[in-house]
Amino acid sequence: ANVQPPEKPLQTEEWNRLRESFQAPEMFEEVMFNSMIRYNSSIDVAKSLLTHVAKSNGDIGYNLLVKYLALCVQQGKTSEICDVYDILKMRFKTLESGAYNLIVRGLSNSDQWKKALTLLEEIKKAMIPSRTNYESCIKAACRHQEMTLACELYHEMLTKDLVPTLDILQTFFDYSRGMKDPELQKELFGILLYFRENQIYPHKTLMRSIKLWFESIPGENWRGHLTNITNSGQCPVCSHQLEDSELSEEEYNRLSERIIRDVIHGTDTFRKTSPQEFEAFQTFVENRLPFDIVIDGLNVSHIKPRKSQCENLFEAVNCLAKNNARLLVLGRKHMMVNSSNWKREIMKEMQNKADFFFAENISEDDAFLLYATLRSGKHCKFVTRDFLRDHKACLSDSLTRHLFRKWQRGHQIVLFPSVGGNPMKFLPAFSYDIVVQTTGDTWHIPYKDVYEEKYSYRVPRKWLCLHRKY
């Protein structure tokens, strides 16, 4: 229900009349406070409702106090925020995280922001503070140019496995402009390396903040340009060649072993297939190695909803079979049954151009895809629109996860639906690594634009190039 809050404070009798006319009187106060927050009502109106509740019930419940607190925070009423916190602290031993988030945010945005730091220490005694708690305090410290404190809080939240938002990382760059501070500079370079290690692609607004920070460093003469990297991996701005996406022999062997151990033979795989089926698949692959391209047939078959699945897969196989590439298509047994979606004559024609392995209909084929690709050697690519996030998560250590991402970027061919009557398009695997890179005198940072956010399986082609001019 939605009610229009009164424009001025009411007396108890007036609140009673409003309550009685409300269709669910027992919910009146909750709904009214929600509306006050929505319409940003005067604090005096909210206080008059609290006074009415206290007179009627002899007490004000936790939920109503927190809703009143939310309105005070929304309007930056510092003294009221402190008053409500004192009442809550007196009446309740601990608060839930939502109330703490409101109080810390309210105090952080005020001239009494250091009280938020004291409260953060109190929260630590009862629970792990939320990311929101830390970020409110970090923003306050940055606004007041207490950058060392902000960095300490940032590292503290990382040690508690709290993942910082891009918004808070942008705050560091925005408030550090023009500062000649080697330690702070080292911290901000550390944030950029955090992007590298975690394959984070900042948005364009954050890119601009990073660019402005670099260009503001006194005496260093950095210049930044937003650019596109060529297919060869060369930056058109500074002519620097980006890191190769190819793994060394040692890295490749380590990755293959870990994927087979943690992902393929891990606890999850045989919930999705049987040991017998996977053994049959291994024999099938070993007898036909090596392949050039492994295709997730079911995934590719859904590329164009208006065409039959069989036609979609046929078009993809035709495109990829050019240049005599050896193809393996991972399919399901239902594809062998003649139907409107899977026509027998088209399937037969495809089987002349590619090897097919048909798994049970309930099996998931990601493990098959990874096994066949890795067993075929470093040259083999794979085709799926899936980003394989679940399999990354199965890997036991950060180095192997990093190698997996690097291998994936260099080996995954992504398929795009065609427009009109045009053939489908393939985004080829990258010959260079799509992560933050630095030589000391250059930084190259990939970022996402709006289009790429929409199609999250894409990796960025847009970069910020930063280089020193001597």
Phi, psi and omega in degrees: 000148180236125178236149177274119180292152177295157183273343179224160180302146180245157173276167183304316182299321181291320176297320179299316180298317178298319182295317182294330181277351182281143187292335177229080188306327183292342179254005189304310185296317179300312183294319181297317179295322176300319179292323178299320178294316182297317183267003179054052183295162177298142178299326181296324177295316179297319179297321181294327177289320177298318178299317178299316181295317180297320179292321184284319187254348184077003185197160174240126184290160181304313184299318181292322178298320181291323178293320176298318178301317180300320178294319179297318179295318180303326183258002177067036180271088189297314184295323178293322178300315179297319180298313181296319179299318179299318179295313181298318182294324181289323187267336184231136183296311176226158178252160174278167190298328180300318179292316178300318179303315181296314184294314180298316180296316181298316180290322181299328181273008184245178177285353176257036187299334181291339174296330178295325178292320177297318179295323178301319178296322178294319181299321182301332181288336184256329185197174172282123179302151180282165175302320180300319178303310182297316185293325176298316181291322179297315180299318180297315180298318179297315181301328181261019175059025174268069190289328178296316177298316180300318180293321178298317179294322179298314180293325179297318181292327177295321180294338178266014179060032175264123185274119182291145175283159176297330180300315182288327178292326176296325180304319179301315182289323182295320186266002180256003183299137174079001182271133175259089185215101184303324181292318179295319179301318178298321179297317182289325172298324178298324177295320179295323177289332174297320175301317182297310185295329186252012179050051179263131178250105181296160176273172189297325180297316178295322178302317180296321178296319178296316179301312181296323179296310180304314184290345181266353183294119185300131172075007184253343171057046175281146174231135182241143178219134171277130187210173171248136178273140180289164180301334180283347181092013179264135178282124181289346182276308187246001179066012179286140177269122181288160181302142177293146178273356184286138176275150173289167180301318181295315179297319181296316180295319178298314181296315180302314181298315183291321180294318179295322181283309189275325186261307187283314179263007178292176186296339189276328192300315188277005165281341187251348175208174179257155177303324181294317181294318182291325177296319177297322179294316179301316178298316178304313183293312184300327181282350185235002182301156352265157173259156175266324181219133175249129187244129172282093190300316182293319179298314181291329185292345181262011188298320179239110184299332185278347178255158177292152181301322181298317180294320178300312181295321179300317179297318180295315180298317178301316180297316187279340182281353177299156182065023175058034178292141176274118187250142168240124178253125176268116183238189177236156186298332181293343178291340182275352179269123182300125181204178179296329180273332184230090183278130188302318184293324179290320179299319181296319180296320178296324182290347172280342185252345185209153169281142179238136168240123183256111179273169175300152184297334182270351182287150171257137192258010180298319180297322177296316181301311182295316182298310183296321181293312182292323180290337182282345177109175188295338183281339191287134177252165176226154184238117171199154175268356179285143181268359174058034183296321183299324183285327174300317183294334180288340184287139196279343182217160188293326180297315181293322177297321178296316179296321179299314180298318181295315178298318181299315181297327182273354187230347183271123173263124182257136185261139177238139176296146180280161177255131181065226182265009182289153177292158179294155183250150177242130171270109186294159174299150184276139177275348180236160187274132184265069176218164175303135182225146179214148172247000187102309178263354174223150169230138174234120187237116177284144178219161182259140170259182186300319182299317183288332174297323181293319179255082193293344179282350178280148170256152189293147169251354181265141185223153166257120175259125177239128180216152180273138175256120181263000000 
